[in-house]
PDB file of C-alpha atoms in Angstrom:
ATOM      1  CA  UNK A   1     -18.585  33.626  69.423  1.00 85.00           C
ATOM      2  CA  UNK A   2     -21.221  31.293  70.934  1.00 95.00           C
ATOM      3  CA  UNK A   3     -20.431  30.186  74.472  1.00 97.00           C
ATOM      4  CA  UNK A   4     -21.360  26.156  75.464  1.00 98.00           C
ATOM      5  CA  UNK A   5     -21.085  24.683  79.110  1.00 98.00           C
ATOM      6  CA  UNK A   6     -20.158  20.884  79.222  1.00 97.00           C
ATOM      7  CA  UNK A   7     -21.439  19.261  81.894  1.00 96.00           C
ATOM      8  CA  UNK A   8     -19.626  15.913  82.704  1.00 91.00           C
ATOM      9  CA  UNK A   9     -16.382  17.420  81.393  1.00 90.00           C
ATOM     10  CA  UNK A  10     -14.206  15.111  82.740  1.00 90.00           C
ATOM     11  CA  UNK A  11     -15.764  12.307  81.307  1.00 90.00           C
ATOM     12  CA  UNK A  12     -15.204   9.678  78.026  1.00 93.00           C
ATOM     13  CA  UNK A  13     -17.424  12.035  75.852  1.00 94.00           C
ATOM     14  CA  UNK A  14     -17.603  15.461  78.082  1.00 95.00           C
ATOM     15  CA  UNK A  15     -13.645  15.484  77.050  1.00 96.00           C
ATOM     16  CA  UNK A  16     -14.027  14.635  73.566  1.00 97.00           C
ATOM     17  CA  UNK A  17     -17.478  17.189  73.243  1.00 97.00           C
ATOM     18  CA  UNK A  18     -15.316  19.783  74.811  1.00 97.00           C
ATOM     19  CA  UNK A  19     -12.561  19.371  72.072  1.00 97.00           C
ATOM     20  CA  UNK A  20     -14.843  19.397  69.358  1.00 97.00           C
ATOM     21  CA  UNK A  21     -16.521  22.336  70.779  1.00 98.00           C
ATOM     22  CA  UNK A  22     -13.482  24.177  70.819  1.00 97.00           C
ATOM     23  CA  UNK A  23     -12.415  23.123  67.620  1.00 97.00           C
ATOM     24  CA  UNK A  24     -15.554  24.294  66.007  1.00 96.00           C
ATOM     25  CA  UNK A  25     -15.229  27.874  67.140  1.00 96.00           C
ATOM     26  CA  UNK A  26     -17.250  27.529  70.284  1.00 97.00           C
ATOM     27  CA  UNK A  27     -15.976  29.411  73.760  1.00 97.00           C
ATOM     28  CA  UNK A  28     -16.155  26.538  75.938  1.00 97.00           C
ATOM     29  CA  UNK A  29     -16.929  26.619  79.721  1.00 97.00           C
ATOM     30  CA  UNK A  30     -16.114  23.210  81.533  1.00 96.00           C
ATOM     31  CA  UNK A  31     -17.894  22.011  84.560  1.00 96.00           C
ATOM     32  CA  UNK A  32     -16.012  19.361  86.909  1.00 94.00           C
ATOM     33  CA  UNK A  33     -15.869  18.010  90.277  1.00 89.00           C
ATOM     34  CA  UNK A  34     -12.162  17.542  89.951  1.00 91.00           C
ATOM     35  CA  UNK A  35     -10.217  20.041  87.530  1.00 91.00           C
ATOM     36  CA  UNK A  36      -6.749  18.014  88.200  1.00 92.00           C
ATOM     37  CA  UNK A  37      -8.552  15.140  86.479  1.00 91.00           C
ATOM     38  CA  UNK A  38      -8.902  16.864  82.964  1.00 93.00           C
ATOM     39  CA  UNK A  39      -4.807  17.549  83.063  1.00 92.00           C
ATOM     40  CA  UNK A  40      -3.640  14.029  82.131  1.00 92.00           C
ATOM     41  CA  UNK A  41      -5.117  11.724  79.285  1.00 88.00           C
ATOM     42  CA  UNK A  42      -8.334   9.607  80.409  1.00 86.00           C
ATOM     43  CA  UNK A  43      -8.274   5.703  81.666  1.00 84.00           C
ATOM     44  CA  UNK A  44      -9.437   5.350  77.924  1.00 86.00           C
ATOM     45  CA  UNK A  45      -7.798   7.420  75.836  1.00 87.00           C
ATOM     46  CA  UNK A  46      -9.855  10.396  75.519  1.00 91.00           C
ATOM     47  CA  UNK A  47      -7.951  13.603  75.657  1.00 93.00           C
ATOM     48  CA  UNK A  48      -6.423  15.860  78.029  1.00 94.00           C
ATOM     49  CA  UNK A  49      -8.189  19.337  77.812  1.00 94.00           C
ATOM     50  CA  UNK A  50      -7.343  21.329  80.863  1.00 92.00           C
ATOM     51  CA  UNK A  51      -5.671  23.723  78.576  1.00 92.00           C
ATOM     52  CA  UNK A  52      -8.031  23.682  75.444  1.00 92.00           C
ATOM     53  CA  UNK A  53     -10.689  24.931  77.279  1.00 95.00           C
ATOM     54  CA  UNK A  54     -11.875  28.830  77.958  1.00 96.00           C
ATOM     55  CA  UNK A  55     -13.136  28.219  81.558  1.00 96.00           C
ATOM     56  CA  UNK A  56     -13.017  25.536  84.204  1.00 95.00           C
ATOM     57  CA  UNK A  57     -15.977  25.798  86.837  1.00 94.00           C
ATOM     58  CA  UNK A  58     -15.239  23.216  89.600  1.00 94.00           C
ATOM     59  CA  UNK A  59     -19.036  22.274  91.052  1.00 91.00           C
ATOM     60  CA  UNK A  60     -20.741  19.423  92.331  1.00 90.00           C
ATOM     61  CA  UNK A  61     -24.437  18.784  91.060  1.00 91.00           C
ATOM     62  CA  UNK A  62     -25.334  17.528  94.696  1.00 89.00           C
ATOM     63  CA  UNK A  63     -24.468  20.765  96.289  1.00 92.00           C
ATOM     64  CA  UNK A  64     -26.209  23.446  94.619  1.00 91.00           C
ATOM     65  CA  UNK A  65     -24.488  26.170  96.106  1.00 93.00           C
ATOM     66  CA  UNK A  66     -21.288  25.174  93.784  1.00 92.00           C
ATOM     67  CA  UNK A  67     -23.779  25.953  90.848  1.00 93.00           C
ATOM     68  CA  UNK A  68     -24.094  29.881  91.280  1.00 92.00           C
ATOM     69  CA  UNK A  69     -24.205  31.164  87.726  1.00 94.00           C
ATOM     70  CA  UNK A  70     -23.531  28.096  85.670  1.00 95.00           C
ATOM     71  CA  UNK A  71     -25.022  28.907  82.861  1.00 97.00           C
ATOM     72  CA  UNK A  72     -25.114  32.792  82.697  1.00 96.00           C
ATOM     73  CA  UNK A  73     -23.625  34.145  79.160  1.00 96.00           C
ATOM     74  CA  UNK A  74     -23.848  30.601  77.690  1.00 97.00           C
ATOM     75  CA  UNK A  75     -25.881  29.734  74.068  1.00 98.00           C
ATOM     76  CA  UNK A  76     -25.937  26.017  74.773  1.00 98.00           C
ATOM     77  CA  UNK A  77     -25.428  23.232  77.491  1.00 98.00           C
ATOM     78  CA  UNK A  78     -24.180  19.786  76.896  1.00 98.00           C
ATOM     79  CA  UNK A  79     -24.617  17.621  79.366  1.00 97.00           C
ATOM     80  CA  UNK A  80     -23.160  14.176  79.458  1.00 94.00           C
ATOM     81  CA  UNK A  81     -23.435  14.447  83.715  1.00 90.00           C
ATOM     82  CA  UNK A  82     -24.171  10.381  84.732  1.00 82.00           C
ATOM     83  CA  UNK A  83     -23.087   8.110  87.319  1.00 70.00           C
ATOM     84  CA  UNK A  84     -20.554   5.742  86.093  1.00 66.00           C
ATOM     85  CA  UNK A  85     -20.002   3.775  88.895  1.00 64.00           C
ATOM     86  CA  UNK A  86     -21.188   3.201  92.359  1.00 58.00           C
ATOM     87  CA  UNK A  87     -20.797   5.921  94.504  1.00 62.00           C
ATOM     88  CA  UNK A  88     -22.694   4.259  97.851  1.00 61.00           C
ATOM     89  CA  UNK A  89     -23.345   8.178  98.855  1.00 67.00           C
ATOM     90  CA  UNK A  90     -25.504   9.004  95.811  1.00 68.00           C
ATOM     91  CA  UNK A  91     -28.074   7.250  93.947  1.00 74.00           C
ATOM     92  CA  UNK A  92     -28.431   7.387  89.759  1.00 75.00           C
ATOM     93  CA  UNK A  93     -30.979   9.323  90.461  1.00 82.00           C
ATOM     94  CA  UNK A  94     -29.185  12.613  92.368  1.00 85.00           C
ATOM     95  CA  UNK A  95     -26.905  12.506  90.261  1.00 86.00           C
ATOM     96  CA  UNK A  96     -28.675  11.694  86.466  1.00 90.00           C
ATOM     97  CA  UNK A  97     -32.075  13.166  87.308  1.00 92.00           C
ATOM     98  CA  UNK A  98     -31.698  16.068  89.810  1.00 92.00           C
ATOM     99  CA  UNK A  99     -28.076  16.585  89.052  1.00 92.00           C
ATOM    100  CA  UNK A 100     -29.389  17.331  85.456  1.00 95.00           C
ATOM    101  CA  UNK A 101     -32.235  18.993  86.768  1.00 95.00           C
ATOM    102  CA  UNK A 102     -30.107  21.458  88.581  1.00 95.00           C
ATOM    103  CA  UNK A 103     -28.326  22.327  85.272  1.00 96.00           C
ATOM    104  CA  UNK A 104     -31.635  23.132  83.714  1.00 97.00           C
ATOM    105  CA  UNK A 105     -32.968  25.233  86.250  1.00 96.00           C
ATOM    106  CA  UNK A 106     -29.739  27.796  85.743  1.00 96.00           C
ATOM    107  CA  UNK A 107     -29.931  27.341  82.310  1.00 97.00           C
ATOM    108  CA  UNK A 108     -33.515  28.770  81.625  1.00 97.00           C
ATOM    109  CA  UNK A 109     -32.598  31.556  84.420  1.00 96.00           C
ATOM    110  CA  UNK A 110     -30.044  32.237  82.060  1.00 97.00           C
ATOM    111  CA  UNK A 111     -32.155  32.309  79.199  1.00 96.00           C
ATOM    112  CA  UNK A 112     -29.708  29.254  77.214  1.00 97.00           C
ATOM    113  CA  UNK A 113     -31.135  28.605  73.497  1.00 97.00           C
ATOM    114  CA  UNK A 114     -30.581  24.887  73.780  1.00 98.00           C
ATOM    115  CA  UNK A 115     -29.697  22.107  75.898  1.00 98.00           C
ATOM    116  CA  UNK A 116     -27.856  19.163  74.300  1.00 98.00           C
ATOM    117  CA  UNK A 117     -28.457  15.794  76.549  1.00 97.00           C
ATOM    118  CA  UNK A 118     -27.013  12.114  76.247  1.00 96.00           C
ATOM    119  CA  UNK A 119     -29.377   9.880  77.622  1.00 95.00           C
ATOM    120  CA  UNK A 120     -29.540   5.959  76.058  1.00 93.00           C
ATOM    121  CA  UNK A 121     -30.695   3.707  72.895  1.00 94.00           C
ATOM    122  CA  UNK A 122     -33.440   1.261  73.818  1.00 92.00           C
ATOM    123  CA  UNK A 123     -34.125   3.249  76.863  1.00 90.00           C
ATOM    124  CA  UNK A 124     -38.216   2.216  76.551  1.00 91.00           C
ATOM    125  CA  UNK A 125     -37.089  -1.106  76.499  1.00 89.00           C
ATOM    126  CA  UNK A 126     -35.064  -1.075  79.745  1.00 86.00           C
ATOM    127  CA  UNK A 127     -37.201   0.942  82.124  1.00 84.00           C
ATOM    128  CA  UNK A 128     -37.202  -1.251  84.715  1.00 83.00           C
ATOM    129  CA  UNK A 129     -33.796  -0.265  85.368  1.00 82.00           C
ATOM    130  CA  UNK A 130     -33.620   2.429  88.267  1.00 82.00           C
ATOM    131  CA  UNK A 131     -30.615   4.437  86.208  1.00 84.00           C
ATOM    132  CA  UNK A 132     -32.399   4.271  82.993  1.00 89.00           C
ATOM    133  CA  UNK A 133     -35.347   5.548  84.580  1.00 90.00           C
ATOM    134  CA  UNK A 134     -33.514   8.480  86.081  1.00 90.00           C
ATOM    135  CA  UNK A 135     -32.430   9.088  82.303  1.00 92.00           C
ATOM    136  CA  UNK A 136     -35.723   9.198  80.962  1.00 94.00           C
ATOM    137  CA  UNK A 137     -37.263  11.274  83.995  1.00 94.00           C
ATOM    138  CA  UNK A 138     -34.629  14.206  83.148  1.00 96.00           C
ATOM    139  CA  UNK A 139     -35.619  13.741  79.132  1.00 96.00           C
ATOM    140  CA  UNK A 140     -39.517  14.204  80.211  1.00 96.00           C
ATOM    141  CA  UNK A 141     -38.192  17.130  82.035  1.00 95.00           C
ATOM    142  CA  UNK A 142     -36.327  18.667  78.995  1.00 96.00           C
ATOM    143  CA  UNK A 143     -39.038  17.999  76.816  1.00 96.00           C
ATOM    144  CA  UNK A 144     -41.951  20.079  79.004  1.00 96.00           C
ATOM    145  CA  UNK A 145     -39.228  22.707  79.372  1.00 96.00           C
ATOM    146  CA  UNK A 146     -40.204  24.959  76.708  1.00 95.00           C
ATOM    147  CA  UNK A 147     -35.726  25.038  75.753  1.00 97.00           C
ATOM    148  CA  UNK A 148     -34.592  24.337  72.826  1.00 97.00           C
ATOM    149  CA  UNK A 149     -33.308  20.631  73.021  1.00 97.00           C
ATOM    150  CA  UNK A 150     -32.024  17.516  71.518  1.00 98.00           C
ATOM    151  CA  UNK A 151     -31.670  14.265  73.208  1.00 98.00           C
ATOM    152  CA  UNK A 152     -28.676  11.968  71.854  1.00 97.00           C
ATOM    153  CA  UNK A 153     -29.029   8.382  72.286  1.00 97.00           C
ATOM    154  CA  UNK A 154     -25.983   6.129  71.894  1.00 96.00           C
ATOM    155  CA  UNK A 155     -25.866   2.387  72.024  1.00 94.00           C
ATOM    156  CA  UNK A 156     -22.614   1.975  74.182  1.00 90.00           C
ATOM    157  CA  UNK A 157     -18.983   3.544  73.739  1.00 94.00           C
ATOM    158  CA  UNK A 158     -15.894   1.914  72.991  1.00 94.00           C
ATOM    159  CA  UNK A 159     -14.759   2.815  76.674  1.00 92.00           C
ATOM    160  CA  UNK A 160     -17.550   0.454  77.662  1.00 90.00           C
ATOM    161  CA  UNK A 161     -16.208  -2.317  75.367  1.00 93.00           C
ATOM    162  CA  UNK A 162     -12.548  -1.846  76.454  1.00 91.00           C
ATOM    163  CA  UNK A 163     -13.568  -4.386  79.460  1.00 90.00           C
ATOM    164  CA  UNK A 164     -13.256  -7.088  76.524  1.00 94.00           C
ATOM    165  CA  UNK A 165      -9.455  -6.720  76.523  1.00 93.00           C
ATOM    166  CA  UNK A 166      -8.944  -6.179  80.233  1.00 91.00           C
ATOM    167  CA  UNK A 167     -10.593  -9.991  80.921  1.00 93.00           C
ATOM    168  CA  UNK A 168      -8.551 -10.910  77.973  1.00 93.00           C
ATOM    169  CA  UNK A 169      -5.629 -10.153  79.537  1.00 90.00           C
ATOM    170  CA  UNK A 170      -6.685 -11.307  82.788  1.00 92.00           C
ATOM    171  CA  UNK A 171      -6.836 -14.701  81.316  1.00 93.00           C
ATOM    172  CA  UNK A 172     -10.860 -15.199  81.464  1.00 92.00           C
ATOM    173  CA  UNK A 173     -13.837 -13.848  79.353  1.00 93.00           C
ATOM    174  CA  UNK A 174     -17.102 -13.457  81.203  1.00 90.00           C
ATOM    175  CA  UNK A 175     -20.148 -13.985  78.475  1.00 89.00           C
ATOM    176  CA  UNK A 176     -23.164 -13.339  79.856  1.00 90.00           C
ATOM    177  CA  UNK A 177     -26.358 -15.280  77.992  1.00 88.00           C
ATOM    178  CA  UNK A 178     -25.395 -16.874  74.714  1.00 90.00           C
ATOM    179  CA  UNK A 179     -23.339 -13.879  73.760  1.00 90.00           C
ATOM    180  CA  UNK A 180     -25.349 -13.475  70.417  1.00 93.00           C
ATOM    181  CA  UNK A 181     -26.979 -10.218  71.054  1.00 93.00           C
ATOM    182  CA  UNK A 182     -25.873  -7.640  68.665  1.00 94.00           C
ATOM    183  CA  UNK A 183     -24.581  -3.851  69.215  1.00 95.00           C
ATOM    184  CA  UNK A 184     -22.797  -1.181  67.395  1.00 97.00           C
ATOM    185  CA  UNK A 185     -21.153   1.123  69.892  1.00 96.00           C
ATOM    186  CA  UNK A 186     -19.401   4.430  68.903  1.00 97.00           C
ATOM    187  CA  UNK A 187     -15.813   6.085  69.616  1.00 97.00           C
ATOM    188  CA  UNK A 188     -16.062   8.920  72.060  1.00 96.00           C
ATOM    189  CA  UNK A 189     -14.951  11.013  68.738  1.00 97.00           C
ATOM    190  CA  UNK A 190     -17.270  10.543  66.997  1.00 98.00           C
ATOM    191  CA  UNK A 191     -20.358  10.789  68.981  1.00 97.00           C
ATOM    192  CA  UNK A 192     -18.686  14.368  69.830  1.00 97.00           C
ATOM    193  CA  UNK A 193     -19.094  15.498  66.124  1.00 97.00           C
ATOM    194  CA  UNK A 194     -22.912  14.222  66.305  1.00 97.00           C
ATOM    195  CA  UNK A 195     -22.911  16.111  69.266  1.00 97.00           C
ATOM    196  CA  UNK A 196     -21.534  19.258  68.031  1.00 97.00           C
ATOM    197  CA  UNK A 197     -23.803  18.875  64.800  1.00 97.00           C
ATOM    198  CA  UNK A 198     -26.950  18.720  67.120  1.00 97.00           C
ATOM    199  CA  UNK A 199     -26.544  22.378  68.741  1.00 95.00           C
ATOM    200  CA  UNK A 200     -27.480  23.687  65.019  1.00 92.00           C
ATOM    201  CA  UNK A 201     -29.813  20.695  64.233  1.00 93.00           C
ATOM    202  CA  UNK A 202     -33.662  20.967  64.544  1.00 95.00           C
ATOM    203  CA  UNK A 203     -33.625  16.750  65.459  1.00 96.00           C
ATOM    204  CA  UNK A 204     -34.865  16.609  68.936  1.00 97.00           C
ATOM    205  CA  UNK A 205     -34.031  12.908  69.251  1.00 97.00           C
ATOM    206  CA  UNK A 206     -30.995  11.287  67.180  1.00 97.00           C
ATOM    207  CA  UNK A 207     -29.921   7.688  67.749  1.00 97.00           C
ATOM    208  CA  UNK A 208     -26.623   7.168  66.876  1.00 97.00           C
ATOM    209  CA  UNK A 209     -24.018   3.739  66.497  1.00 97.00           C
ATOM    210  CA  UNK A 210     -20.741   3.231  65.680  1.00 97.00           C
ATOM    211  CA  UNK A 211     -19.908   1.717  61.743  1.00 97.00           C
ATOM    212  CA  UNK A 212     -19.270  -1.893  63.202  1.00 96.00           C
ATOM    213  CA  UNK A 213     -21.870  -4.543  64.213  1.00 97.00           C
ATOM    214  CA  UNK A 214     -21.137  -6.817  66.437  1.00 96.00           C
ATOM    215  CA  UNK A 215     -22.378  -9.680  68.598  1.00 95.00           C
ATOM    216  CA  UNK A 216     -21.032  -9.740  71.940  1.00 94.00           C
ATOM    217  CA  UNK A 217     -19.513 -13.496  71.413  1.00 94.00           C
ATOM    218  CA  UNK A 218     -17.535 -11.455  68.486  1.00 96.00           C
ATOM    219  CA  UNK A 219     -15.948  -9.165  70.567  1.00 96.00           C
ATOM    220  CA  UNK A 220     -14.876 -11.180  72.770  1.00 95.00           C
ATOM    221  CA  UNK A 221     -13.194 -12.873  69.691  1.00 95.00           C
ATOM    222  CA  UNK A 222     -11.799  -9.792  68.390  1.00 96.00           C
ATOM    223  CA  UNK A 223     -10.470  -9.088  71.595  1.00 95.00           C
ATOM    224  CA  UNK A 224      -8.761 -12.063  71.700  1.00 95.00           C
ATOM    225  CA  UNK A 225      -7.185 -11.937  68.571  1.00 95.00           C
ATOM    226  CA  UNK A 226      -5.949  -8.320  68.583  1.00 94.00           C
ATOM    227  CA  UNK A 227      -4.537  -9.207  72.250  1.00 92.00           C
ATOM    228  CA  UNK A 228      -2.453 -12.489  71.272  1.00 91.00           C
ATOM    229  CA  UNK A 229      -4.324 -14.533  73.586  1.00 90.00           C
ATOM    230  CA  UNK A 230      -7.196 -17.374  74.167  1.00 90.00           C
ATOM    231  CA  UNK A 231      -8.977 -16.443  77.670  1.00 93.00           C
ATOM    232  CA  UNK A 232     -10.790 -19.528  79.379  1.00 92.00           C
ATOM    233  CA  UNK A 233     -14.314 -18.322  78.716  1.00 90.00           C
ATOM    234  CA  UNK A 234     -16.393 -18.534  82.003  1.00 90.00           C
ATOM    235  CA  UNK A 235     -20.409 -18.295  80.487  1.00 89.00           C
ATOM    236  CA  UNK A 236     -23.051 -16.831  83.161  1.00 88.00           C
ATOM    237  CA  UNK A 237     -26.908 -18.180  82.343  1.00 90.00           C
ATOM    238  CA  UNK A 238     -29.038 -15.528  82.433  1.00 88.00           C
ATOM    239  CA  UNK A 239     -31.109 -17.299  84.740  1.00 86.00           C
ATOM    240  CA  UNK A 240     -28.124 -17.365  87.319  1.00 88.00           C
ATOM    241  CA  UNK A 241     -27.258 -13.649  85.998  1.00 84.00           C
ATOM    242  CA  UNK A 242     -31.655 -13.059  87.062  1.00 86.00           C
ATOM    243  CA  UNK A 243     -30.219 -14.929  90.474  1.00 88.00           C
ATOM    244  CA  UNK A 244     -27.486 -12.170  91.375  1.00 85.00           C
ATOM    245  CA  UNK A 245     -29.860  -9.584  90.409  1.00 83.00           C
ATOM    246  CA  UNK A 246     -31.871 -10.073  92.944  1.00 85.00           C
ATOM    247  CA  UNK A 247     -29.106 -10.506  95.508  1.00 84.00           C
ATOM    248  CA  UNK A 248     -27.323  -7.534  94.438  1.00 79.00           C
ATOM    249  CA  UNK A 249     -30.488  -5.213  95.055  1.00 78.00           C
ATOM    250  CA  UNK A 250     -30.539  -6.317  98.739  1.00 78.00           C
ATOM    251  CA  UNK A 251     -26.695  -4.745  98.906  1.00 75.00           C
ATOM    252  CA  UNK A 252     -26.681  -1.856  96.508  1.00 72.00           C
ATOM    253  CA  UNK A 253     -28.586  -0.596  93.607  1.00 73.00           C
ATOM    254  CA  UNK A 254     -26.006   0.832  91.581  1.00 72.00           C
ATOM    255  CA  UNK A 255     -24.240  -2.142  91.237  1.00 79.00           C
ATOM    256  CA  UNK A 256     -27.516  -3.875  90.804  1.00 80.00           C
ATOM    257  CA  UNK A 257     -28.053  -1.489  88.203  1.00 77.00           C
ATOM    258  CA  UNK A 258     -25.150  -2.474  86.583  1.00 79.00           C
ATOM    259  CA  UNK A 259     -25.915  -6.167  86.464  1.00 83.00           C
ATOM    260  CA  UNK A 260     -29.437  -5.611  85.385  1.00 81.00           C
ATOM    261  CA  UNK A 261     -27.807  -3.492  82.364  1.00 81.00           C
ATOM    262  CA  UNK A 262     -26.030  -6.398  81.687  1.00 83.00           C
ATOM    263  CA  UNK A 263     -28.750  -8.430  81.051  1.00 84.00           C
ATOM    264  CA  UNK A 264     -31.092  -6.165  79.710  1.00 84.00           C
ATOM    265  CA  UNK A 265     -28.095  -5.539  76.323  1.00 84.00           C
ATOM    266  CA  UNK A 266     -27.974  -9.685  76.744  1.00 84.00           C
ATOM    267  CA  UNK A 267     -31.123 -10.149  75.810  1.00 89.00           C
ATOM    268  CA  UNK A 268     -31.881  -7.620  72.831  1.00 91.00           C
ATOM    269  CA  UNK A 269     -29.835  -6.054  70.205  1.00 92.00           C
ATOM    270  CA  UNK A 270     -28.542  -2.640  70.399  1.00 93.00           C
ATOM    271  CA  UNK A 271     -27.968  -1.673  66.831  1.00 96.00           C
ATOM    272  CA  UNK A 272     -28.570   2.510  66.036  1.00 96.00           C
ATOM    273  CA  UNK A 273     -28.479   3.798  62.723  1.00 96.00           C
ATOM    274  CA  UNK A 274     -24.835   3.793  61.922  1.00 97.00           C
ATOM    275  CA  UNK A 275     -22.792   6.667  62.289  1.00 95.00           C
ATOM    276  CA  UNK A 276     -18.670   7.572  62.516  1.00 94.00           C
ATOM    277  CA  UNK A 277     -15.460   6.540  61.105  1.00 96.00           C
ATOM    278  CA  UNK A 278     -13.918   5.186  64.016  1.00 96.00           C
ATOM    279  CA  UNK A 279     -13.486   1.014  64.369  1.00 97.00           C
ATOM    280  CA  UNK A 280     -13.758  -0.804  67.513  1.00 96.00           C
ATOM    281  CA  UNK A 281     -10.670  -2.957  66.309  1.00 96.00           C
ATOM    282  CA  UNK A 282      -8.420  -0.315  65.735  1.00 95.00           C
ATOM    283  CA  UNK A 283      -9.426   0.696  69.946  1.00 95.00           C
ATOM    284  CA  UNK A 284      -8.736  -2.646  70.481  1.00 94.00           C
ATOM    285  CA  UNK A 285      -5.051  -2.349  68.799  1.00 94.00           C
ATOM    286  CA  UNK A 286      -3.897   0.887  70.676  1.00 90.00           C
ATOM    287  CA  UNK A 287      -5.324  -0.124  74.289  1.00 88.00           C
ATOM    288  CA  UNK A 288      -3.719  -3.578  73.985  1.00 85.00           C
ATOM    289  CA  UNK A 289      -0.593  -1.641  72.934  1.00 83.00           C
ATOM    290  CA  UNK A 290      -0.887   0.506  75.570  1.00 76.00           C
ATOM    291  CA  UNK A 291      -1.143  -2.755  77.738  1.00 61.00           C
ATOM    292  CA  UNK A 292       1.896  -4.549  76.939  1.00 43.00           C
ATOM    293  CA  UNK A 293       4.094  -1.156  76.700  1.00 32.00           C
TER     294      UNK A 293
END
């Protein structure tokens, strides 16, 4: 039985690459920061797998020491490791970059066959961005490794888009730019089973969507309708969106990451080759359940 380490295991898709993992026959060895995390359902859905799994490290990417045979007697890593939000201790790039890095180093001590990483669709055309940069830096890295390796790049998640029916039910919708840029995101699911494909795939670099395209004026439609309700919708230029930009870098770059994110997906579409079974209004239906239960 092959062994795989998922890195980010707590996470939208570490939980869901975990399960499939598991489900395909893989032993699966979990690293988190917080093992009390993985033992209830996540903020979006994705599953609760403190008890599917074969082993639970609990490590913390900034503090090497916690990383002490990682990798030893695994076949393949998957690493979905990323800053999510600000942290104001750590930057993207401890955690994305050298985080990542760390993993690496263990794994070719430990002679792994093949490292498995998520990094991001339309990544060359949002390199200005210090988090998509750290991204990139760790897929350079992978690349001169000499490992085995394939680098998955999805447009967004449907955790990402569940914001659409949280400022529906807050009574406003925030559309940044005209709201016509197009994207396909993917269910956490899904992107598991591309995932899980990949660590017997030759593919070093597979973009991957969900089935749906949407513009992000549409969502915020959908989101609407599946939710009952008609939010006031507040629009945000993208020259006052350029404006907070370059306040937000004088207070903190991860959240100035964040809003330059937002404007990068505002003004270019995201659409990857379409992949999954999984529909963004169907996500919308069970969260807004969820919501009014």
């Amino acid at each position: 039985m092959k062994k795989v380490l998922v890195a980010g295991g707590s996470g939208y898709i570490g939980r869901y690459a975990a399960k499939e993992f598991k489900e395909r026959g893989y032993a699966v060895r979990l690293l988190v920061r917080n093992p009390e995390k993985i033992k209830t359902e996540g903020e979006h859905g994705e599953p609760r797998i403190h008890d599917l799994v074969d082993e639970i490290v609990t490590g913390d990417v900034t503090r090497p020491e916690t990383l002490e045979g990682l990798c030893n007697g695994v076949d393949i890593v998957f690493s979905s490791l990323g800053m999510t939000r600000p942290d104001f201790m750590h930057s993207s790039f401890d955690i994305d970059y050298e985080g990542n890095r760390r993993i690496l180093e263990r794994a070719l001590a430990a002679g792994v066959k093949k490292f498995i990483y998520i990094s991001v669709f339309n990544a060359e055309k949002m390199m200005d961005i210090s988090n998509i940069q750290a991204h990139e830096q760790f897929v350079e890295e992978l690349r001169n490794s000499g490992i085995d390796y394939t680098v998955i790049r999805p447009t967004g998640y449907f955790s990402d888009m569940g914001q659409f029916i949280t400022m529906v039910n807050s009574g406003f919708m925030v559309l940044v730019g005209d709201g016509d840029k197009r994207s396909n995101p993917i269910h956490g699911a899904d992107l598991a089973k591309i995932c899980v494909d990949a660590a017997e795939s030759p593919e070093k670099e597979i973009d991957a969507g969900g089935p749906d395209i949407y513009s992000f004026r549409e969502v915020a439609e959908l989101a609407a309708r599946v939710a009952g309700r008609v939010p006031v919708t507040v629009p945000i230029p993208l020259w006052i969106g350029d404006l907070l930009l370059v306040f937000a870098r004088f207070i903190n770059r991860d959240i100035a990451d964040i809003i330059a994110f937002a404007l990068s997906v505002s003004r270019i579409d995201s659409v990857a080759p379409q992949k999954g079974s999984r529909h963004l209004e169907d996500y919308f239906v069970a969260l807004a359940s969820k919501g009014s239960a």
